[in-house]
């Protein structure tokens, strides 16, 4: 049955019918807002390549978090900028580390907000790699032990979800086992399962001061050319005990998001990373694109591709826009 009997434009003729048949709905409930926390007081240091994003000291972070709560964004993702760095990233698992302090402060003031912490060493190590380095190589098993320590210290501080982003083999199992044996079986693991070695993390590394001082991350993060391997990564993380899986970055990997969603019945997150944010912000500041429309289109595309959760630096803006539209 074809034209003229079928006319798809009839389904597009006004906003009411468009709303009624819309297949994908972006919602505030889908969003997690990433935040950077640093030592000090009264600090709100702008991240140059990410307009609107700051490194906050805990007092200022709490103001930002209350804004997040007002907008009804369900969760935040915390990254820490330590006072000092060393070979083994020891502030990452220190009881009085910046993240541990921040989590305690946030959970005290905002018990219902989901607090997610990134579990990695790169912000804390003097060499900027995501693990323990020996003879120029990132050591897998030694790193995994430290990652479990980090997760444990965050759990002790009261975190809801830990999110390992290092791409070591076996980290989810080690973290799950450690949490369970220490009485934290209710803490969730959201694993950065398919995390690619992407140039889109550039602005983040400026924000967190976490660029590797030698080499790159291709010996642990995934090759952007691979999709089947992403399914293997996800499969293993699920077997190791991940509750939520993640694909990162989002925009250049929408096919991976779709394949993962089709294959696994697990909640799926997509990380709309720093470089993706920067591109939109830069073009919008030049007046070359309509920021609101572009952001909503991009995030709707991620949802259409199959993600349930979107980690995005646009979260506050999106929540505000959706609120205005009464969605
Ligand atoms: C830590 C980590 C990174 C990001 C999230 N966790 C940086 C990296 O892997 O180099 C990137 C986030 C972003 O670009 O927004 N390993």
Short mmCIF file of C-alpha atoms and ligand atoms in Angstrom, two decimals:
data_model
loop_
_atom_site.label_atom_id
_atom_site.label_comp_id
_atom_site.label_asym_id
_atom_site.label_seq_id
_atom_site.Cartn_x
_atom_site.Cartn_y
_atom_site.Cartn_z
CA UNK A 1 0.00 0.00 0.00
CA UNK A 2 1.70 3.16 -1.15
CA UNK A 3 1.10 6.71 -2.29
CA UNK A 4 -1.46 8.20 -2.60
CA UNK A 5 -3.17 5.92 -0.05
CA UNK A 6 -0.26 6.27 2.36
CA UNK A 7 0.90 9.81 3.16
CA UNK A 8 3.35 9.92 6.08
CA UNK A 9 3.12 13.71 6.18
CA UNK A 10 -0.37 13.34 7.71
CA UNK A 11 1.44 12.18 10.88
CA UNK A 12 3.58 15.33 10.90
CA UNK A 13 0.95 17.94 10.20
CA UNK A 14 0.70 19.54 13.66
CA UNK A 15 2.42 19.50 17.04
CA UNK A 16 -0.35 17.55 18.78
CA UNK A 17 -0.11 14.59 16.41
CA UNK A 18 3.69 14.78 16.42
CA UNK A 19 3.69 14.63 20.21
CA UNK A 20 1.30 11.71 20.18
CA UNK A 21 3.36 9.47 17.91
CA UNK A 22 6.81 10.52 19.14
CA UNK A 23 8.93 7.37 19.66
CA UNK A 24 11.72 8.77 21.81
CA UNK A 25 11.30 10.97 24.86
CA UNK A 26 14.26 12.66 26.47
CA UNK A 27 13.65 13.19 30.19
CA UNK A 28 15.40 14.77 33.17
CA UNK A 29 15.30 11.29 34.74
CA UNK A 30 17.85 10.11 32.16
CA UNK A 31 20.56 12.55 33.16
CA UNK A 32 23.72 12.41 35.24
CA UNK A 33 25.74 15.62 35.67
CA UNK A 34 29.55 15.32 35.95
CA UNK A 35 31.30 17.61 38.46
CA UNK A 36 34.95 18.30 39.28
CA UNK A 37 35.93 18.78 42.91
CA UNK A 38 39.15 20.26 44.24
CA UNK A 39 40.72 21.28 47.56
CA UNK A 40 40.37 24.76 49.05
CA UNK A 41 37.55 27.13 49.89
CA UNK A 42 35.48 29.41 47.71
CA UNK A 43 37.08 27.95 44.58
CA UNK A 44 35.23 27.96 41.23
CA UNK A 45 37.97 27.68 38.64
CA UNK A 46 36.66 27.74 35.07
CA UNK A 47 37.73 24.98 32.68
CA UNK A 48 38.84 26.94 29.64
CA UNK A 49 37.72 24.56 26.91
CA UNK A 50 34.41 23.79 28.65
CA UNK A 51 32.40 27.00 29.11
CA UNK A 52 30.07 26.67 32.11
CA UNK A 53 32.17 23.93 33.75
CA UNK A 54 34.32 24.60 36.84
CA UNK A 55 36.61 22.95 39.35
CA UNK A 56 34.78 23.52 42.64
CA UNK A 57 35.92 23.37 46.23
CA UNK A 58 33.46 21.45 48.41
CA UNK A 59 31.61 24.55 49.68
CA UNK A 60 30.97 25.76 46.12
CA UNK A 61 30.23 22.22 44.97
CA UNK A 62 27.39 22.03 47.47
CA UNK A 63 25.84 25.17 45.95
CA UNK A 64 26.08 23.57 42.53
CA UNK A 65 24.59 20.33 43.84
CA UNK A 66 21.61 22.18 45.30
CA UNK A 67 21.00 23.60 41.81
CA UNK A 68 21.15 20.05 40.42
CA UNK A 69 18.64 18.93 43.06
CA UNK A 70 16.33 21.88 42.28
CA UNK A 71 16.35 20.82 38.62
CA UNK A 72 15.44 17.25 39.69
CA UNK A 73 18.47 15.74 37.96
CA UNK A 74 18.68 12.31 39.63
CA UNK A 75 22.45 11.90 39.80
CA UNK A 76 25.90 13.42 39.68
CA UNK A 77 29.28 11.93 38.73
CA UNK A 78 32.27 13.15 40.73
CA UNK A 79 35.87 13.56 39.58
CA UNK A 80 38.57 14.56 42.05
CA UNK A 81 41.54 16.85 41.66
CA UNK A 82 43.99 15.88 44.39
CA UNK A 83 46.32 18.13 46.42
CA UNK A 84 49.31 16.17 45.16
CA UNK A 85 50.10 13.32 42.83
CA UNK A 86 52.42 10.34 43.21
CA UNK A 87 53.38 7.16 41.39
CA UNK A 88 50.61 5.09 43.00
CA UNK A 89 47.91 7.77 43.11
CA UNK A 90 47.55 7.45 46.86
CA UNK A 91 45.06 10.28 47.39
CA UNK A 92 42.58 8.27 45.30
CA UNK A 93 42.10 5.78 48.17
CA UNK A 94 42.86 8.05 51.15
CA UNK A 95 40.09 8.30 53.74
CA UNK A 96 40.49 12.10 53.71
CA UNK A 97 40.93 12.35 49.94
CA UNK A 98 38.99 15.01 48.09
CA UNK A 99 36.35 12.61 46.75
CA UNK A 100 35.84 10.91 50.10
CA UNK A 101 35.26 14.32 51.74
CA UNK A 102 32.99 15.48 48.94
CA UNK A 103 30.85 12.34 49.03
CA UNK A 104 30.34 12.63 52.79
CA UNK A 105 29.35 16.30 52.48
CA UNK A 106 26.95 15.71 49.60
CA UNK A 107 25.25 12.66 51.10
CA UNK A 108 24.78 14.60 54.34
CA UNK A 109 23.05 17.51 52.62
CA UNK A 110 21.35 15.62 49.79
CA UNK A 111 20.68 12.03 50.89
CA UNK A 112 18.33 11.31 47.97
CA UNK A 113 20.67 12.40 45.19
CA UNK A 114 22.47 9.51 43.47
CA UNK A 115 26.17 10.08 43.91
CA UNK A 116 28.38 8.30 41.40
CA UNK A 117 32.17 8.37 41.63
CA UNK A 118 34.65 7.76 38.85
CA UNK A 119 37.08 5.01 39.85
CA UNK A 120 40.44 5.61 38.17
CA UNK A 121 44.00 6.58 38.97
CA UNK A 122 44.86 9.01 36.16
CA UNK A 123 43.91 12.18 38.05
CA UNK A 124 46.05 11.05 40.98
CA UNK A 125 49.22 9.62 39.43
CA UNK A 126 52.33 11.68 38.74
CA UNK A 127 52.65 10.08 35.27
CA UNK A 128 48.97 10.56 34.37
CA UNK A 129 48.29 6.94 33.44
CA UNK A 130 45.24 5.04 34.69
CA UNK A 131 47.29 2.49 36.60
CA UNK A 132 50.56 1.47 38.18
CA UNK A 133 53.44 1.91 35.72
CA UNK A 134 56.50 -0.37 35.62
CA UNK A 135 59.10 -0.16 32.85
CA UNK A 136 56.79 2.11 30.87
CA UNK A 137 53.88 -0.35 31.02
CA UNK A 138 50.59 -0.05 32.88
CA UNK A 139 50.39 -3.15 35.10
CA UNK A 140 46.92 -4.72 35.03
CA UNK A 141 46.63 -6.83 38.16
CA UNK A 142 48.47 -4.46 40.47
CA UNK A 143 46.22 -1.63 39.28
CA UNK A 144 43.08 -3.68 39.86
CA UNK A 145 44.00 -4.07 43.54
CA UNK A 146 44.27 -0.30 43.92
CA UNK A 147 40.99 0.27 42.06
CA UNK A 148 39.24 -2.01 44.55
CA UNK A 149 40.80 0.07 47.36
CA UNK A 150 39.47 3.26 45.78
CA UNK A 151 35.98 1.80 45.44
CA UNK A 152 36.04 0.61 49.04
CA UNK A 153 37.05 4.05 50.33
CA UNK A 154 34.25 5.68 48.33
CA UNK A 155 31.76 3.13 49.66
CA UNK A 156 32.89 3.89 53.20
CA UNK A 157 32.22 7.57 52.48
CA UNK A 158 28.67 6.71 51.42
CA UNK A 159 28.69 6.64 47.63
CA UNK A 160 25.71 5.07 45.82
CA UNK A 161 27.40 3.97 42.59
CA UNK A 162 31.04 3.39 41.70
CA UNK A 163 32.04 3.76 38.06
CA UNK A 164 35.38 2.20 37.08
CA UNK A 165 36.78 4.02 34.03
CA UNK A 166 40.28 2.58 33.82
CA UNK A 167 39.71 -0.32 31.36
CA UNK A 168 41.85 -2.83 33.26
CA UNK A 169 40.78 -6.47 32.86
CA UNK A 170 38.99 -7.94 35.87
CA UNK A 171 38.37 -4.66 37.71
CA UNK A 172 34.61 -5.13 38.02
CA UNK A 173 35.04 -8.54 39.64
CA UNK A 174 37.67 -7.24 42.06
CA UNK A 175 35.55 -4.22 43.00
CA UNK A 176 32.36 -6.29 43.42
CA UNK A 177 34.12 -8.89 45.55
CA UNK A 178 35.80 -6.29 47.75
CA UNK A 179 32.57 -4.35 48.27
CA UNK A 180 30.62 -7.51 49.08
CA UNK A 181 33.13 -8.89 51.55
CA UNK A 182 33.22 -5.54 53.37
CA UNK A 183 29.45 -5.18 53.73
CA UNK A 184 28.79 -2.82 50.83
CA UNK A 185 26.74 -5.21 48.70
CA UNK A 186 24.18 -2.46 48.06
CA UNK A 187 26.62 -0.16 46.28
CA UNK A 188 26.07 -0.37 42.53
CA UNK A 189 28.74 -0.76 39.89
CA UNK A 190 28.29 1.26 36.70
CA UNK A 191 31.12 0.07 34.51
CA UNK A 192 32.70 2.08 31.72
CA UNK A 193 32.55 -1.17 29.74
CA UNK A 194 33.21 -0.03 26.19
CA UNK A 195 35.50 2.92 26.66
CA UNK A 196 37.40 3.94 23.56
CA UNK A 197 40.84 5.55 23.25
CA UNK A 198 39.27 8.79 22.09
CA UNK A 199 40.59 12.24 21.21
CA UNK A 200 37.31 13.60 22.55
CA UNK A 201 38.62 13.41 26.15
CA UNK A 202 41.01 16.32 25.52
CA UNK A 203 39.13 19.06 27.43
CA UNK A 204 38.49 16.69 30.36
CA UNK A 205 42.20 16.12 30.73
CA UNK A 206 42.67 19.89 30.98
CA UNK A 207 39.93 20.01 33.63
CA UNK A 208 41.37 17.13 35.66
CA UNK A 209 45.04 17.63 34.85
CA UNK A 210 45.17 13.98 33.82
CA UNK A 211 47.00 13.76 30.49
CA UNK A 212 49.52 10.91 30.34
CA UNK A 213 53.08 12.28 30.54
CA UNK A 214 54.34 9.67 28.08
CA UNK A 215 52.64 7.58 25.44
CA UNK A 216 48.86 7.31 25.24
CA UNK A 217 46.07 5.07 26.50
CA UNK A 218 45.79 2.74 23.51
CA UNK A 219 47.21 -0.22 25.43
CA UNK A 220 44.14 -0.23 27.70
CA UNK A 221 41.31 1.81 26.13
CA UNK A 222 39.59 0.39 23.05
CA UNK A 223 40.40 0.91 19.39
CA UNK A 224 37.71 3.19 17.87
CA UNK A 225 37.55 0.82 14.89
CA UNK A 226 36.13 -2.08 16.95
CA UNK A 227 32.50 -2.89 17.74
CA UNK A 228 32.46 -6.67 18.31
CA UNK A 229 35.11 -6.19 20.95
CA UNK A 230 32.76 -3.76 22.73
CA UNK A 231 30.22 -6.57 23.04
CA UNK A 232 32.90 -8.82 24.55
CA UNK A 233 33.84 -6.09 27.04
CA UNK A 234 30.21 -5.67 28.04
CA UNK A 235 29.68 -9.42 28.34
CA UNK A 236 32.65 -9.78 30.65
CA UNK A 237 31.63 -6.83 32.84
CA UNK A 238 28.17 -8.33 33.23
CA UNK A 239 29.67 -11.70 34.17
CA UNK A 240 31.90 -9.92 36.68
CA UNK A 241 28.92 -8.23 38.33
CA UNK A 242 28.28 -4.85 36.69
CA UNK A 243 24.78 -3.45 37.35
CA UNK A 244 24.86 -0.75 34.70
CA UNK A 245 27.03 -0.78 31.59
CA UNK A 246 28.38 2.18 29.66
CA UNK A 247 29.52 3.13 26.18
CA UNK A 248 31.89 6.10 25.95
CA UNK A 249 32.10 8.45 24.05
CA UNK A 250 28.56 8.70 22.65
CA UNK A 251 28.35 10.59 19.37
CA UNK A 252 30.83 8.65 17.26
CA UNK A 253 29.62 5.37 18.83
CA UNK A 254 25.84 5.37 18.38
CA UNK A 255 26.08 2.05 16.53
CA UNK A 256 27.84 0.52 19.53
CA UNK A 257 25.10 1.83 21.84
CA UNK A 258 22.47 0.19 19.64
CA UNK A 259 24.28 -3.13 19.42
CA UNK A 260 24.85 -3.29 23.16
CA UNK A 261 21.20 -2.46 23.85
CA UNK A 262 19.98 -5.11 21.41
CA UNK A 263 22.19 -7.78 22.87
CA UNK A 264 22.03 -7.21 26.64
CA UNK A 265 19.03 -6.65 28.90
CA UNK A 266 20.94 -4.31 31.17
CA UNK A 267 20.52 -0.63 31.96
CA UNK A 268 22.81 1.19 29.56
CA UNK A 269 24.54 4.54 29.96
CA UNK A 270 26.23 6.67 27.31
CA UNK A 271 28.84 9.27 28.18
CA UNK A 272 28.50 12.47 26.14
CA UNK A 273 32.13 13.42 26.80
CA UNK A 274 34.01 16.67 27.21
CA UNK A 275 35.11 17.08 23.57
CA UNK A 276 31.55 16.55 22.37
CA UNK A 277 30.42 19.32 24.73
CA UNK A 278 33.26 21.59 23.65
CA UNK A 279 32.39 21.30 19.96
CA UNK A 280 28.80 22.32 20.58
CA UNK A 281 29.75 25.15 22.94
CA UNK A 282 32.36 26.57 20.58
CA UNK A 283 30.03 26.56 17.58
CA UNK A 284 27.20 28.04 19.67
CA UNK A 285 29.41 30.83 21.02
CA UNK A 286 30.26 31.78 17.46
CA UNK A 287 26.55 31.93 16.69
CA UNK A 288 26.93 29.19 14.09
CA UNK A 289 24.41 26.75 15.57
CA UNK A 290 21.35 26.92 17.81
CA UNK A 291 22.70 25.42 21.04
CA UNK A 292 19.40 24.32 22.55
CA UNK A 293 18.13 22.65 19.39
CA UNK A 294 21.45 20.98 18.66
CA UNK A 295 21.87 19.63 22.19
CA UNK A 296 18.31 18.28 22.35
CA UNK A 297 18.75 16.65 18.92
CA UNK A 298 22.05 15.03 19.92
CA UNK A 299 20.72 13.68 23.21
CA UNK A 300 17.53 12.46 21.57
CA UNK A 301 19.75 10.64 19.06
CA UNK A 302 21.58 8.91 21.89
CA UNK A 303 18.29 7.78 23.41
CA UNK A 304 17.00 6.62 20.04
CA UNK A 305 20.21 4.62 19.64
CA UNK A 306 19.23 2.78 22.83
CA UNK A 307 20.80 4.39 25.86
CA UNK A 308 18.80 4.68 29.08
CA UNK A 309 21.10 7.07 30.91
CA UNK A 310 23.12 10.00 29.55
CA UNK A 311 26.11 11.42 31.40
CA UNK A 312 26.42 14.94 30.07
CA UNK A 313 27.86 18.36 30.89
CA UNK A 314 24.70 19.76 29.25
CA UNK A 315 22.52 18.19 31.99
CA UNK A 316 21.63 21.42 33.81
CA UNK A 317 20.74 23.24 30.59
CA UNK A 318 18.72 20.29 29.33
CA UNK A 319 16.85 19.99 32.62
CA UNK A 320 16.03 23.71 32.50
CA UNK A 321 14.79 23.47 28.89
CA UNK A 322 12.68 20.38 29.57
CA UNK A 323 11.25 22.04 32.67
CA UNK A 324 10.26 25.11 30.63
CA UNK A 325 8.53 22.87 28.11
CA UNK A 326 6.76 20.96 30.86
CA UNK A 327 8.14 17.57 29.76
C1 LIG B 1 39.37 8.78 33.71
C2 LIG B 1 38.30 9.37 32.87
C3 LIG B 1 38.40 10.11 31.69
C4 LIG B 1 37.11 10.51 31.36
C5 LIG B 1 36.25 9.96 32.30
N1 LIG B 1 36.99 9.25 33.22
C6 LIG B 1 39.60 10.55 30.93
C7 LIG B 1 40.43 9.58 30.20
O1 LIG B 1 40.15 8.38 30.12
O2 LIG B 1 41.46 10.04 29.73
C8 LIG B 1 36.73 11.38 30.20
C9 LIG B 1 35.49 12.18 30.38
C10 LIG B 1 35.29 13.28 29.39
O3 LIG B 1 36.04 13.45 28.42
O4 LIG B 1 34.31 14.00 29.58
N2 LIG B 1 40.08 7.74 33.14
#
